[in-house]
Amino acid sequence: MSRTEQELRQLFAGTHGMPTGAAKFAALEEVIRHADALGLVEFAFDVRMSATRTYQHSWAPAKSFLTFSWCLAAYDREPERFAPGHERSLLWHFKWMVYNVHQFPEIPLQRARDLVDDMERRYRRGGHSMHAVLQHRGLVAESIGELDEAQDFYERMALTRRDGLSDCSGCVPSSQVRTLVALGRDDEAIRVGEPAVRSGCTEQPQWINSELLLPLVRTGQGARAVEAHRTAYRRIRDNPHHLGELALNLLFCVRSGNVGRGLDLIERHLSWLDRARTPLTEMEFAAAAVAVLSRAREQEAGTVLRFPTVEGRRRPDARVADLAVELRERALAVAERFDARNGNTFQSSRMEEWMAAGPIGEPTPLSVFERDLRSRSGERIHRLVEQVAARTAAGDLTSAARARAAVAEALLAEERHAEAVEAAEEAVRELDRLDLTADLAACRWLLARAYRADGQGEEAGRVLGELLDSGEWGRPTEGPLGQSTEGPASLPPRPELESTLGDWLGYGPAAAARFLAAARGFEAAARQEDALTALASALNRLPWAGQEAADGLLAEILKETEAALGRAPGEGPADSAAPATATVGLLFAYARRLRVTGRPAEAADRLRTACALLDAHAAPGAGSDAAVDTENDADTGTGTDGDAYTGTDAGIRRGAVLTELGAVHLDLGDPVAAEEAALAALALLDDPDDAWEELFVIAKALRARGAGDELAAFLADHDLTEEDLDD
């Protein structure tokens, strides 16, 4: 199917907000293919430059070789055809290509050297510093075992001025530290790398902290190494792009005597090997994992690792001894390919050293339960930590795991959020290994709350989503209202957790879908007011336009809303005011959605019904605008202590309903009724500063009925212009 240039530009613009992955890759490649077919050279250049950046910062940097080469050739043919900034961007991309090319053993070594030679020629021609060139020559030399050359390039770079094409103040020290570690200069590596820990680069501080782990352990700075590991892992645990840094964290676990932690990381991240960023990172992760598995095999060869489901696939469980053999073969097979390319045995020897690595000195406690938690806690936490130790020593692993969860709960209650996260993570791992399903579900909910309290909102949503979608609950709620909502007794009811996740996800189809699931669950539990409020949230959380993928979900929510309103209380006695409030909230949200979807007459009917309900159930003596709160987009969910609460998605004041009704009347071509409704809403406001929506409806109504003089006076009185009405 052919596309127009405008369609291609729109498709390209849409890729900017897409998450990195196969869908974004495919969209970019489609734009490139059609742009080439239409002969849009400058546009195809821009798209390829964007694609190069995307590939570089993903787990698929090999794709960037083709896009970069095309752009470089196009620029060399007709440099005058492109904007002045394009040359600088190409010179910056050269660094990425040199950084990547030596990590693929299939690419001849001479080609890598030719590439860095070309980079140097272009930098010199443009009058740029050799700082970045020397840095990348050193990286290539270090990767092929030419350590004397790597040292020479490092020392020359240290004496060369930086310029605008040098890497940032975080990434330069990170690459320097890697070279210094290879040269055995640990103290200097720590001194050089320390400033980068505080860098604001997107690659930092996870890169530099990972590079510093082994130097810190070897120089006896275990406490600093533990903090570096914790800081780095928080930033790398959700992105396969960081497989290489994760390998260094695995080696740290071996060197610091934390084999159990290493096994946890292998279980969680072994699937990343299926899309290793480069053969070099594949080899290093496999070898570092072997080091962990070999130490674990010495302790208990029969230990079984259980791997999570990732993208619908799950690796079979594996014994430590068997997995060690498999990964050893994999690491050495890649190392042999590097050796054949490099003409030496540097990489295979290096990987043998990695796989034979053992602890250095006394173990450095990594678990929160093995540090000074007891000495810094009150009586309750101190007693619980003692229970963990005593029950573990006695072999009662089930009770020990439950005690870990109790410690996490206590730490969360004391607002020691980071420690609560660590304790809950350990409890989850132990309960999972012991197959304690109900306890595990409750502990995952605890972990989600701890993440949320610690400011790790994305992790909190991930954990809660996995809990709700896991086999511990059965399939996610779906289908007609009335489906069963059974779940583990120690958890809040499932609908409350669905609402909480919708709240945490913010706005968009995913949040709306969770609120819809919550509404169905509440209805099944005969909690009608909560069901109505959750449906209002589902309507409010959907995008208003621009996401066609949400259209099917919107249709589903609208259908459920109609059915729910058919069952909702409305004309009952005054003591049914609370359910009526929820009904008003849903009517208001429904009306707004009907209006946007081109059904203003139906929207008007819903808003009139809402006004009638507010009048019928107004609190005595409170006035017709005081029945409920003023917000209409607040959250619905469950608090961090697990108690359900209802936000104010259902809480709509009468003035807001009247204002929306006025806007709908404008859509229906009845400016007189629109003005009347907005004036009634304006009269209910206590603060004139809150009257912008009402003022706009009134002004638009005056304009629509041709009252020019009256409109001019109104605009002047309220410091508005006619142009404001068209914004």
Coordinates of N, CA and C in Angstrom, one line a residue, residues 55 61-70 96-97 100-101 104 107:
Y55 N 17.7 2.7 17.9 CA 18.4 1.4 17.9 C 19.6 1.4 18.9
P61 N 21.3 -2.7 18.8 CA 22.1 -1.7 18.1 C 22.6 -2.1 16.7
A62 N 22.6 -3.4 16.4 CA 23.1 -3.9 15.1 C 22.3 -3.2 14.0
K63 N 21.0 -2.9 14.3 CA 20.2 -2.3 13.3 C 20.7 -0.9 12.9
S64 N 21.4 -0.3 13.8 CA 21.9 1.1 13.5 C 23.0 1.1 12.5
F65 N 23.7 0.0 12.2 CA 24.8 0.0 11.3 C 24.2 0.4 9.9
L66 N 23.1 -0.1 9.5 CA 22.6 0.2 8.1 C 22.0 1.6 8.1
T67 N 21.3 2.1 9.1 CA 20.8 3.4 9.0 C 21.9 4.4 9.0
F68 N 22.9 4.2 9.9 CA 24.0 5.2 9.9 C 24.8 5.2 8.6
S69 N 25.1 4.0 8.0 CA 25.8 3.9 6.8 C 25.1 4.7 5.7
W70 N 23.8 4.5 5.6 CA 23.0 5.2 4.5 C 23.1 6.7 4.7
W96 N 29.0 6.0 18.5 CA 28.1 4.8 18.8 C 28.6 3.7 17.9
M97 N 28.9 4.0 16.7 CA 29.2 2.9 15.8 C 30.5 2.2 16.2
N100 N 30.0 0.1 19.2 CA 29.2 -1.1 18.9 C 30.0 -2.2 18.1
V101 N 30.8 -1.7 17.1 CA 31.3 -2.6 16.1 C 32.2 -3.6 16.6
F104 N 30.9 -7.2 18.0 CA 30.3 -8.2 17.1 C 31.5 -9.0 16.5
I107 N 32.1 -9.0 12.6 CA 32.7 -7.9 11.9 C 34.2 -7.9 12.0

